[in-house]
Amino acid sequence: MKLSRRGFVAAAGAGIGTAGAMGRVPAQAGPLHVGNPRVQCLEHPLGVEDAHPRFSWRLAAEGRGVRQHSYRIRVAASAARLREGGADLWDSGVVVSRRSFDVAYRGMPLASRQRCFWSVEVTDNRGRKSASDPAWWEMGLLAARDWNASWLVVEDAAGKTFRSAHAGGAKGYPAQPAMLMRRKFSLDRAIVSARLYATALGAYEARLNGRRIGDRKIAPEITDFRKHVLYQVYDVTDLVTVGDNLLGATVGEGWYGSPYTWAAVPYMFGPPPCRFMAQLEMRYADGSSRTICTDSQWRTAPSAILFSQIYDGETYDARKEQKGWDAAGFDDSNWAPVEIADAPSAALAAQISPPIREIMTLTPVSVSTTGPGVQVFDFGQNFAGWARLKVKGPAGTKVTLRFAEILKPNGEVDQSNLRSAKATDTYILRGDPEGEVFEPHFTYHGFRYVELSGFPGTAAAGALTGIVVHSDLPVTGRFLVGNPVIQKFWENAMWSERSNFVAIPTDCPQRDERMGWLGDAQVFWDAASFNMDTDAFTNRFMREVRDGQTGEGAFPEVTPQYAPGRSLFGAPGWADAGIILPWTVFRHYGDTAIIDGNWDAMGRWIAFLLKANPDLIWRHKRGTDYGDWLAVDAKEPNDETTPKALIGTAFWAHTTDLMARMALATERTKEHAYYADLSTRIRAAFRKEFVKPDGQIGNGSQTSFVLPLAFGLLPEDRRTVAAMHLAASIRSRGTKLSTGFLGTPYILDALASSGLEELAVELLLQTGYPSWGYMVMKGATTMWEHWNSDVDKTSMNSYNHYAFGAVVAFMYRRLAGIDMGAPGVEDISIRPICDPRLKFASGDYDSIYGRISTEWRRDGEALELTVTIPANADATIRIPAGRHQAVRESGRILANRDGMRAGPRAADHMVVFAGSGTYRFTVD
Ligand code: BGC
């Protein structure tokens, strides 16, 4: 990769990497449009805490070779001032630059709660101007003194005992029902704006005047609650009325109170019981304000949620509902006063990332009866979320829903792979003649099947609706290919991403785990970032990674982490996520803030390894050392199928190289030199230790070759030999892989980048065991944890684990042919492998510039390839064509015109440099 520095995209008129080549402006000219104004990767965020929020926008324009010439950002304290062209907070002035993302605010200091209005005006290389619609962001509560609210608690004797003796969980503490809390207040005149700042140690749903506030599910999301707690900000202006108002909340155990990890101990991060805190700030037209906080005036009573925990499910007794409790007119004289709890020592931080939401609904594809009064609903798709129940019947009827990924041979649901997670929701009817609807509040399940029992009569298919729930990241990728098995595999990986992006990246959504395992995340992050916009989500999660770093500098293997008796830090390929996640986000989004924000932590990790391993082979401090986890030949998941020091050293060379690249991208000249040198030395040490004179590497396992090939650890002549050995191993197994979590993600890239594209595609096309296609042929609708989850009898067997789906990134990069380079540094690379066995492939990727699209069709030697590059971007397109073949664009022989420049011609492809626009290539 060629590297450049932050701010490189400055020379107007110069294409990135194609400098000056497209100086001539093509004739077509439509209007220029500037859209997608975002701050901190979000539209209109509330609760921004960064003193220098980052802007991005996108250009859209017809015609080719459209580039930004300059931009001007204006930020004003009011919408009116911005409309008049004022910029009392910041005027960037006209900046001659192509940068349209990762531009930091450099204006007046911003205060808590401040709303900032902004727009950007762009001039393109044809002199056309366009301004974005006005947008805004709002600052959060920046200092502890901004909070006047108290933490409310419903005291219980047991809680007191556990509180005084809390150390890593409250084993034996009984699960608590969720509590209702409410406070009435009156306003004598209308307000102009109102915000609710709220959080809990536990989970809450807030209500105002009978209406639910916002549409988030299970807030606050999991964090290391010992270190920080996320608060949420809601605009509730429309819910407040003149006269009597009622602010209320249902408060349950959530992630804070539920048993977490396989240890199954509740309240791992702090003592019981749950606590709730909220601050409602209302502003009048004259600028004065009124604030209602959680304080001693709140009253409380138990809710109808008798039990609700993340792993086990929810029990709801509708007979215990208190109708109208969330409206001002309700009589709460028999409710109890709340108590004020001590404030936890954890810091409060606004959640600036997509919340968990209901994303879509599914209807059952079949319903079967497995016993008297027992029915099994099949949603036809494994996913995370819950089922909405519609039921009519006598009061007191108890309906039970048990969730499962698989069925027993007799058709009953099989929960054996959920380990201790009960995954059961129970609803007790209030007996409403109109019928009743139930959805759980503070739990979620990973499932395809639901067993329904206790239902009055026989349930029709409409009795249950599948509610798909996850962090609401924008979907950015689509992939189509002319092979149904690969197509289904791509869909399955997308479903595993949906199912496992719930607050944090989890390993699985169903069993008693659902934890932020970093090996799984690291291998999948590139694929994840094609499928969805992961920028804000990663920034939020990296705080957990930093919180989990040890004083010595070891990154965690899983985070947030609280596993009594176990200390999970530093494993190769797991802890390395601390560097690989920020790098991947930089590569996709050009986000340099994620580099800056994690720079010290990343440096401490490399220094930690160096201190422990001065001879540059990662022999010591390998933490739990999972190795090539779940490799095909492993008897135990962590068997040494590939030498573990080899795996570690390969990752260390790789992450050190990434540090060098990130240093350069952020103008850290000295650090760049340091890490470049260190990585060169680790590479040399790797070769000396693991590469034999005959070109064999390590113990000859496939992963022994894959990692050095993928991470560029070998000189050219050694690469070829290593690739031959890898190919021979694959062939000797009947074109089958033998890799685990760490080798699999890179195997197709290792082959393709060594000129073995055909073998890469052949491996991808396999449908026998072990292969990706095997899962599809066996009816998988999500990615499996094991290559043989269908026959695996261990207790660790999930049907929804995205790690082996990591090669989806290869499908975008090499089958659709879309690679991001690093925005602002490199061209987009378009380089599809147009293998006739696939017939066609196409991809869309909504990049930081806008949508990149490709589509190719192959018929014998003939090829059609259509490529669309968004405005302000440049691409290097490699068209597969032999020297004897004619390459045309829109029917005309390729030449330096219409936004293109023909580059060098190699034996098997032709290079074209192109600016924005759509290009239709044909190869005869
Ligand atoms: C998880 C894995 C994880 C592993 C680490 C398992 O229980 O499900 O995906 O990476 O532990 O050993």
PDB file of C-alpha atoms in Angstrom, residues 124-362:
ATOM      1  CA  ASP A 124     -16.619  21.476  -7.506  1.00  0.00           C
ATOM      2  CA  ASN A 125     -13.959  21.310 -10.163  1.00  0.00           C
ATOM      3  CA  ARG A 126     -16.369  22.792 -12.699  1.00  0.00           C
ATOM      4  CA  GLY A 127     -17.020  25.831 -10.566  1.00  0.00           C
ATOM      5  CA  ARG A 128     -20.510  24.704  -9.567  1.00  0.00           C
ATOM      6  CA  LYS A 129     -21.616  25.436  -6.033  1.00  0.00           C
ATOM      7  CA  SER A 130     -23.993  23.635  -3.746  1.00  0.00           C
ATOM      8  CA  ALA A 131     -24.809  23.927  -0.058  1.00  0.00           C
ATOM      9  CA  SER A 132     -26.102  21.175   2.179  1.00  0.00           C
ATOM     10  CA  ASP A 133     -29.418  21.552   3.933  1.00  0.00           C
ATOM     11  CA  PRO A 134     -28.873  23.058   7.366  1.00  0.00           C
ATOM     12  CA  ALA A 135     -28.096  20.365   9.922  1.00  0.00           C
ATOM     13  CA  TRP A 136     -27.417  20.438  13.645  1.00  0.00           C
ATOM     14  CA  TRP A 137     -25.920  18.597  16.520  1.00  0.00           C
ATOM     15  CA  GLU A 138     -26.336  19.088  20.204  1.00  0.00           C
ATOM     16  CA  MET A 139     -23.798  18.841  22.988  1.00  0.00           C
ATOM     17  CA  GLY A 140     -24.345  16.529  25.933  1.00  0.00           C
ATOM     18  CA  LEU A 141     -23.739  17.123  29.623  1.00  0.00           C
ATOM     19  CA  LEU A 142     -20.007  17.727  29.630  1.00  0.00           C
ATOM     20  CA  ALA A 143     -19.275  17.998  33.345  1.00  0.00           C
ATOM     21  CA  ALA A 144     -20.352  16.095  36.421  1.00  0.00           C
ATOM     22  CA  ARG A 145     -21.804  19.328  37.815  1.00  0.00           C
ATOM     23  CA  ASP A 146     -24.345  19.373  34.960  1.00  0.00           C
ATOM     24  CA  TRP A 147     -26.111  16.530  36.713  1.00  0.00           C
ATOM     25  CA  ASN A 148     -28.445  17.505  39.524  1.00  0.00           C
ATOM     26  CA  ALA A 149     -30.296  14.222  39.503  1.00  0.00           C
ATOM     27  CA  SER A 150     -29.916  11.586  42.205  1.00  0.00           C
ATOM     28  CA  TRP A 151     -29.721   7.859  41.692  1.00  0.00           C
ATOM     29  CA  LEU A 152     -32.973   6.275  42.791  1.00  0.00           C
ATOM     30  CA  VAL A 153     -33.154   2.868  44.336  1.00  0.00           C
ATOM     31  CA  VAL A 154     -35.842   0.624  45.694  1.00  0.00           C
ATOM     32  CA  GLU A 155     -34.249  -0.697  48.827  1.00  0.00           C
ATOM     33  CA  ASP A 156     -34.461  -4.289  49.881  1.00  0.00           C
ATOM     34  CA  ALA A 157     -32.806  -5.976  52.792  1.00  0.00           C
ATOM     35  CA  ALA A 158     -30.984  -8.499  50.664  1.00  0.00           C
ATOM     36  CA  GLY A 159     -29.566  -5.723  48.503  1.00  0.00           C
ATOM     37  CA  LYS A 160     -28.083  -3.994  51.535  1.00  0.00           C
ATOM     38  CA  THR A 161     -26.266  -7.147  52.584  1.00  0.00           C
ATOM     39  CA  PHE A 162     -24.858  -7.742  49.130  1.00  0.00           C
ATOM     40  CA  ARG A 163     -23.884  -4.135  48.755  1.00  0.00           C
ATOM     41  CA  SER A 164     -21.654  -4.142  51.754  1.00  0.00           C
ATOM     42  CA  ALA A 165     -20.007  -7.384  50.682  1.00  0.00           C
ATOM     43  CA  HIS A 166     -19.909  -6.990  46.903  1.00  0.00           C
ATOM     44  CA  ALA A 167     -16.897  -8.455  45.244  1.00  0.00           C
ATOM     45  CA  GLY A 168     -17.410  -9.789  41.758  1.00  0.00           C
ATOM     46  CA  GLY A 169     -21.062 -10.631  41.741  1.00  0.00           C
ATOM     47  CA  ALA A 170     -23.943 -11.266  44.091  1.00  0.00           C
ATOM     48  CA  LYS A 171     -24.247 -15.040  44.000  1.00  0.00           C
ATOM     49  CA  GLY A 172     -27.503 -16.064  45.602  1.00  0.00           C
ATOM     50  CA  TYR A 173     -29.148 -12.670  45.269  1.00  0.00           C
ATOM     51  CA  PRO A 174     -32.694 -13.317  44.094  1.00  0.00           C
ATOM     52  CA  ALA A 175     -33.826 -11.856  40.771  1.00  0.00           C
ATOM     53  CA  GLN A 176     -35.930  -8.764  41.325  1.00  0.00           C
ATOM     54  CA  PRO A 177     -39.140  -7.687  39.614  1.00  0.00           C
ATOM     55  CA  ALA A 178     -38.855  -4.538  37.537  1.00  0.00           C
ATOM     56  CA  MET A 179     -40.064  -1.450  39.403  1.00  0.00           C
ATOM     57  CA  LEU A 180     -42.214   1.442  38.272  1.00  0.00           C
ATOM     58  CA  MET A 181     -41.076   4.909  39.311  1.00  0.00           C
ATOM     59  CA  ARG A 182     -43.002   8.117  38.756  1.00  0.00           C
ATOM     60  CA  ARG A 183     -43.069  11.794  39.532  1.00  0.00           C
ATOM     61  CA  LYS A 184     -45.750  14.351  38.819  1.00  0.00           C
ATOM     62  CA  PHE A 185     -45.006  17.984  38.027  1.00  0.00           C
ATOM     63  CA  SER A 186     -46.935  20.973  36.721  1.00  0.00           C
ATOM     64  CA  LEU A 187     -46.126  23.683  34.229  1.00  0.00           C
ATOM     65  CA  ASP A 188     -48.008  26.959  34.065  1.00  0.00           C
ATOM     66  CA  ARG A 189     -46.845  27.925  30.589  1.00  0.00           C
ATOM     67  CA  ALA A 190     -45.650  26.338  27.392  1.00  0.00           C
ATOM     68  CA  ILE A 191     -42.066  25.281  26.915  1.00  0.00           C
ATOM     69  CA  VAL A 192     -40.106  25.565  23.667  1.00  0.00           C
ATOM     70  CA  SER A 193     -37.829  22.594  24.161  1.00  0.00           C
ATOM     71  CA  ALA A 194     -37.332  19.660  26.493  1.00  0.00           C
ATOM     72  CA  ARG A 195     -34.617  17.039  26.813  1.00  0.00           C
ATOM     73  CA  LEU A 196     -34.508  13.963  28.941  1.00  0.00           C
ATOM     74  CA  TYR A 197     -31.072  12.724  30.035  1.00  0.00           C
ATOM     75  CA  ALA A 198     -31.489   9.277  31.557  1.00  0.00           C
ATOM     76  CA  THR A 199     -29.641   6.152  32.510  1.00  0.00           C
ATOM     77  CA  ALA A 200     -29.713   3.234  34.900  1.00  0.00           C
ATOM     78  CA  LEU A 201     -27.599   0.650  36.578  1.00  0.00           C
ATOM     79  CA  GLY A 202     -29.957  -1.912  35.157  1.00  0.00           C
ATOM     80  CA  ALA A 203     -32.256  -1.121  32.237  1.00  0.00           C
ATOM     81  CA  TYR A 204     -35.078   1.367  31.892  1.00  0.00           C
ATOM     82  CA  GLU A 205     -37.900   2.432  29.648  1.00  0.00           C
ATOM     83  CA  ALA A 206     -38.984   6.017  30.307  1.00  0.00           C
ATOM     84  CA  ARG A 207     -42.471   7.404  29.757  1.00  0.00           C
ATOM     85  CA  LEU A 208     -43.940  10.883  29.698  1.00  0.00           C
ATOM     86  CA  ASN A 209     -47.664  11.539  29.919  1.00  0.00           C
ATOM     87  CA  GLY A 210     -48.601   8.020  28.943  1.00  0.00           C
ATOM     88  CA  ARG A 211     -46.237   7.752  25.988  1.00  0.00           C
ATOM     89  CA  ARG A 212     -43.023   5.794  25.593  1.00  0.00           C
ATOM     90  CA  ILE A 213     -39.972   8.043  25.225  1.00  0.00           C
ATOM     91  CA  GLY A 214     -37.913   7.101  22.190  1.00  0.00           C
ATOM     92  CA  ASP A 215     -37.722   3.702  20.547  1.00  0.00           C
ATOM     93  CA  ARG A 216     -34.523   2.307  22.039  1.00  0.00           C
ATOM     94  CA  LYS A 217     -34.509  -1.202  23.448  1.00  0.00           C
ATOM     95  CA  ILE A 218     -32.635  -2.341  26.563  1.00  0.00           C
ATOM     96  CA  ALA A 219     -30.937   0.917  27.580  1.00  0.00           C
ATOM     97  CA  PRO A 220     -28.364   1.564  28.823  1.00  0.00           C
ATOM     98  CA  GLU A 221     -26.285  -0.828  26.793  1.00  0.00           C
ATOM     99  CA  ILE A 222     -23.646  -3.011  28.360  1.00  0.00           C
ATOM    100  CA  THR A 223     -20.407  -1.322  29.352  1.00  0.00           C
ATOM    101  CA  ASP A 224     -17.907  -2.089  32.057  1.00  0.00           C
ATOM    102  CA  PHE A 225     -20.251  -0.478  34.572  1.00  0.00           C
ATOM    103  CA  ARG A 226     -17.383  -0.202  37.040  1.00  0.00           C
ATOM    104  CA  LYS A 227     -15.719   2.265  34.685  1.00  0.00           C
ATOM    105  CA  HIS A 228     -18.470   4.081  32.819  1.00  0.00           C
ATOM    106  CA  VAL A 229     -22.204   4.104  32.232  1.00  0.00           C
ATOM    107  CA  LEU A 230     -23.810   5.375  29.032  1.00  0.00           C
ATOM    108  CA  TYR A 231     -26.628   7.878  29.316  1.00  0.00           C
ATOM    109  CA  GLN A 232     -29.194   8.565  26.607  1.00  0.00           C
ATOM    110  CA  VAL A 233     -30.583  11.890  25.432  1.00  0.00           C
ATOM    111  CA  TYR A 234     -34.134  12.268  24.127  1.00  0.00           C
ATOM    112  CA  ASP A 235     -35.898  15.225  22.583  1.00  0.00           C
ATOM    113  CA  VAL A 236     -39.236  15.170  24.432  1.00  0.00           C
ATOM    114  CA  THR A 237     -40.446  18.646  23.500  1.00  0.00           C
ATOM    115  CA  ASP A 238     -43.640  17.271  21.962  1.00  0.00           C
ATOM    116  CA  LEU A 239     -44.537  15.148  24.969  1.00  0.00           C
ATOM    117  CA  VAL A 240     -44.586  17.913  27.594  1.00  0.00           C
ATOM    118  CA  THR A 241     -47.855  19.801  28.155  1.00  0.00           C
ATOM    119  CA  VAL A 242     -49.025  22.868  30.065  1.00  0.00           C
ATOM    120  CA  GLY A 243     -50.633  21.750  33.347  1.00  0.00           C
ATOM    121  CA  ASP A 244     -49.977  18.413  35.019  1.00  0.00           C
ATOM    122  CA  ASN A 245     -47.293  16.124  33.618  1.00  0.00           C
ATOM    123  CA  LEU A 246     -46.041  12.728  34.596  1.00  0.00           C
ATOM    124  CA  LEU A 247     -42.517  11.433  34.089  1.00  0.00           C
ATOM    125  CA  GLY A 248     -42.075   7.751  34.806  1.00  0.00           C
ATOM    126  CA  ALA A 249     -39.878   4.755  34.154  1.00  0.00           C
ATOM    127  CA  THR A 250     -39.886   0.985  34.351  1.00  0.00           C
ATOM    128  CA  VAL A 251     -36.564  -0.152  35.759  1.00  0.00           C
ATOM    129  CA  GLY A 252     -35.313  -3.727  35.417  1.00  0.00           C
ATOM    130  CA  GLU A 253     -32.061  -5.601  35.842  1.00  0.00           C
ATOM    131  CA  GLY A 254     -30.710  -5.308  32.266  1.00  0.00           C
ATOM    132  CA  TRP A 255     -27.051  -6.043  31.622  1.00  0.00           C
ATOM    133  CA  TYR A 256     -25.984  -4.569  34.940  1.00  0.00           C
ATOM    134  CA  GLY A 257     -28.049  -6.921  37.084  1.00  0.00           C
ATOM    135  CA  SER A 258     -28.465 -10.045  34.955  1.00  0.00           C
ATOM    136  CA  PRO A 259     -26.064 -12.945  35.374  1.00  0.00           C
ATOM    137  CA  TYR A 260     -23.325 -12.275  32.864  1.00  0.00           C
ATOM    138  CA  THR A 261     -20.804 -14.742  31.433  1.00  0.00           C
ATOM    139  CA  TRP A 262     -20.941 -18.490  31.831  1.00  0.00           C
ATOM    140  CA  ALA A 263     -20.279 -17.993  35.540  1.00  0.00           C
ATOM    141  CA  ALA A 264     -24.006 -17.186  35.786  1.00  0.00           C
ATOM    142  CA  VAL A 265     -23.563 -14.781  38.704  1.00  0.00           C
ATOM    143  CA  PRO A 266     -25.795 -11.685  38.837  1.00  0.00           C
ATOM    144  CA  TYR A 267     -24.527  -8.155  39.466  1.00  0.00           C
ATOM    145  CA  MET A 268     -20.990  -8.865  38.298  1.00  0.00           C
ATOM    146  CA  PHE A 269     -20.079  -5.206  37.822  1.00  0.00           C
ATOM    147  CA  GLY A 270     -21.510  -3.730  40.990  1.00  0.00           C
ATOM    148  CA  PRO A 271     -23.841  -4.442  43.873  1.00  0.00           C
ATOM    149  CA  PRO A 272     -27.635  -4.773  43.735  1.00  0.00           C
ATOM    150  CA  PRO A 273     -30.244  -3.460  43.477  1.00  0.00           C
ATOM    151  CA  CYS A 274     -30.767  -1.535  40.232  1.00  0.00           C
ATOM    152  CA  ARG A 275     -30.674   2.222  40.158  1.00  0.00           C
ATOM    153  CA  PHE A 276     -32.208   4.847  37.892  1.00  0.00           C
ATOM    154  CA  MET A 277     -31.313   8.446  37.201  1.00  0.00           C
ATOM    155  CA  ALA A 278     -32.986  11.034  34.965  1.00  0.00           C
ATOM    156  CA  GLN A 279     -32.981  14.741  34.388  1.00  0.00           C
ATOM    157  CA  LEU A 280     -35.730  16.434  32.399  1.00  0.00           C
ATOM    158  CA  GLU A 281     -34.659  19.911  31.308  1.00  0.00           C
ATOM    159  CA  MET A 282     -37.288  22.217  29.869  1.00  0.00           C
ATOM    160  CA  ARG A 283     -36.731  25.613  28.374  1.00  0.00           C
ATOM    161  CA  TYR A 284     -39.196  28.474  28.024  1.00  0.00           C
ATOM    162  CA  ALA A 285     -39.315  30.999  25.194  1.00  0.00           C
ATOM    163  CA  ASP A 286     -37.754  33.680  27.423  1.00  0.00           C
ATOM    164  CA  GLY A 287     -34.668  31.539  27.942  1.00  0.00           C
ATOM    165  CA  SER A 288     -35.504  30.504  31.506  1.00  0.00           C
ATOM    166  CA  SER A 289     -35.725  26.845  32.325  1.00  0.00           C
ATOM    167  CA  ARG A 290     -37.218  24.264  34.629  1.00  0.00           C
ATOM    168  CA  THR A 291     -35.626  20.961  35.532  1.00  0.00           C
ATOM    169  CA  ILE A 292     -37.240  17.863  36.980  1.00  0.00           C
ATOM    170  CA  CYS A 293     -34.772  15.347  38.366  1.00  0.00           C
ATOM    171  CA  THR A 294     -34.897  11.984  39.957  1.00  0.00           C
ATOM    172  CA  ASP A 295     -35.169  13.002  43.610  1.00  0.00           C
ATOM    173  CA  SER A 296     -36.931  12.039  46.813  1.00  0.00           C
ATOM    174  CA  GLN A 297     -40.312  13.063  45.407  1.00  0.00           C
ATOM    175  CA  TRP A 298     -40.494  10.019  43.181  1.00  0.00           C
ATOM    176  CA  ARG A 299     -42.737   7.137  44.161  1.00  0.00           C
ATOM    177  CA  THR A 300     -42.472   3.494  43.302  1.00  0.00           C
ATOM    178  CA  ALA A 301     -44.412   0.234  42.971  1.00  0.00           C
ATOM    179  CA  PRO A 302     -43.665  -3.154  41.429  1.00  0.00           C
ATOM    180  CA  SER A 303     -44.396  -3.511  37.723  1.00  0.00           C
ATOM    181  CA  ALA A 304     -46.026  -6.411  35.904  1.00  0.00           C
ATOM    182  CA  ILE A 305     -42.531  -7.606  34.896  1.00  0.00           C
ATOM    183  CA  LEU A 306     -41.970 -10.232  37.578  1.00  0.00           C
ATOM    184  CA  PHE A 307     -38.646 -11.338  36.144  1.00  0.00           C
ATOM    185  CA  SER A 308     -36.480 -10.158  33.280  1.00  0.00           C
ATOM    186  CA  GLN A 309     -32.900 -11.133  32.593  1.00  0.00           C
ATOM    187  CA  ILE A 310     -30.779 -11.055  29.470  1.00  0.00           C
ATOM    188  CA  TYR A 311     -30.110 -14.815  29.212  1.00  0.00           C
ATOM    189  CA  ASP A 312     -33.155 -16.310  30.876  1.00  0.00           C
ATOM    190  CA  GLY A 313     -36.059 -14.274  29.484  1.00  0.00           C
ATOM    191  CA  GLU A 314     -39.007 -12.425  30.939  1.00  0.00           C
ATOM    192  CA  THR A 315     -42.087 -13.247  32.993  1.00  0.00           C
ATOM    193  CA  TYR A 316     -44.927 -10.773  32.729  1.00  0.00           C
ATOM    194  CA  ASP A 317     -48.155 -10.941  34.713  1.00  0.00           C
ATOM    195  CA  ALA A 318     -50.597  -8.627  32.936  1.00  0.00           C
ATOM    196  CA  ARG A 319     -52.963  -8.837  35.900  1.00  0.00           C
ATOM    197  CA  LYS A 320     -50.459  -6.752  37.810  1.00  0.00           C
ATOM    198  CA  GLU A 321     -50.500  -3.871  35.339  1.00  0.00           C
ATOM    199  CA  GLN A 322     -51.471  -0.555  36.889  1.00  0.00           C
ATOM    200  CA  LYS A 323     -53.550   1.105  34.234  1.00  0.00           C
ATOM    201  CA  GLY A 324     -52.726   4.757  33.754  1.00  0.00           C
ATOM    202  CA  TRP A 325     -49.724   4.739  36.106  1.00  0.00           C
ATOM    203  CA  ASP A 326     -47.735   6.796  33.609  1.00  0.00           C
ATOM    204  CA  ALA A 327     -50.328   9.596  33.381  1.00  0.00           C
ATOM    205  CA  ALA A 328     -50.666  12.529  35.767  1.00  0.00           C
ATOM    206  CA  GLY A 329     -54.211  11.664  36.893  1.00  0.00           C
ATOM    207  CA  PHE A 330     -53.241   8.305  38.463  1.00  0.00           C
ATOM    208  CA  ASP A 331     -53.561   7.981  42.223  1.00  0.00           C
ATOM    209  CA  ASP A 332     -50.228   6.759  43.600  1.00  0.00           C
ATOM    210  CA  SER A 333     -51.049   7.254  47.269  1.00  0.00           C
ATOM    211  CA  ASN A 334     -50.445   3.580  47.972  1.00  0.00           C
ATOM    212  CA  TRP A 335     -47.060   3.611  46.229  1.00  0.00           C
ATOM    213  CA  ALA A 336     -43.918   3.786  48.308  1.00  0.00           C
ATOM    214  CA  PRO A 337     -41.407   6.610  48.334  1.00  0.00           C
ATOM    215  CA  VAL A 338     -38.099   5.840  46.610  1.00  0.00           C
ATOM    216  CA  GLU A 339     -34.762   6.021  48.320  1.00  0.00           C
ATOM    217  CA  ILE A 340     -31.710   7.903  47.161  1.00  0.00           C
ATOM    218  CA  ALA A 341     -28.714   5.706  46.425  1.00  0.00           C
ATOM    219  CA  ASP A 342     -25.064   6.609  46.569  1.00  0.00           C
ATOM    220  CA  ALA A 343     -23.768   7.684  43.183  1.00  0.00           C
ATOM    221  CA  PRO A 344     -21.578   5.012  41.606  1.00  0.00           C
ATOM    222  CA  SER A 345     -17.970   5.944  40.949  1.00  0.00           C
ATOM    223  CA  ALA A 346     -18.292   5.130  37.234  1.00  0.00           C
ATOM    224  CA  ALA A 347     -18.138   8.058  34.825  1.00  0.00           C
ATOM    225  CA  LEU A 348     -21.197   9.028  32.795  1.00  0.00           C
ATOM    226  CA  ALA A 349     -20.808   9.230  29.022  1.00  0.00           C
ATOM    227  CA  ALA A 350     -23.393   9.930  26.343  1.00  0.00           C
ATOM    228  CA  GLN A 351     -24.103   7.122  23.929  1.00  0.00           C
ATOM    229  CA  ILE A 352     -23.044   8.425  20.518  1.00  0.00           C
ATOM    230  CA  SER A 353     -23.718   5.324  18.453  1.00  0.00           C
ATOM    231  CA  PRO A 354     -26.781   3.720  16.897  1.00  0.00           C
ATOM    232  CA  PRO A 355     -29.184   2.443  19.571  1.00  0.00           C
ATOM    233  CA  ILE A 356     -30.688  -1.028  19.730  1.00  0.00           C
ATOM    234  CA  ARG A 357     -33.999  -0.960  17.906  1.00  0.00           C
ATOM    235  CA  GLU A 358     -36.655  -3.193  16.419  1.00  0.00           C
ATOM    236  CA  ILE A 359     -35.361  -3.451  12.854  1.00  0.00           C
ATOM    237  CA  MET A 360     -37.852  -5.702  11.100  1.00  0.00           C
ATOM    238  CA  THR A 361     -40.524  -8.297  11.661  1.00  0.00           C
ATOM    239  CA  LEU A 362     -40.735 -11.901  10.438  1.00  0.00           C
TER     240      LEU A 362
END
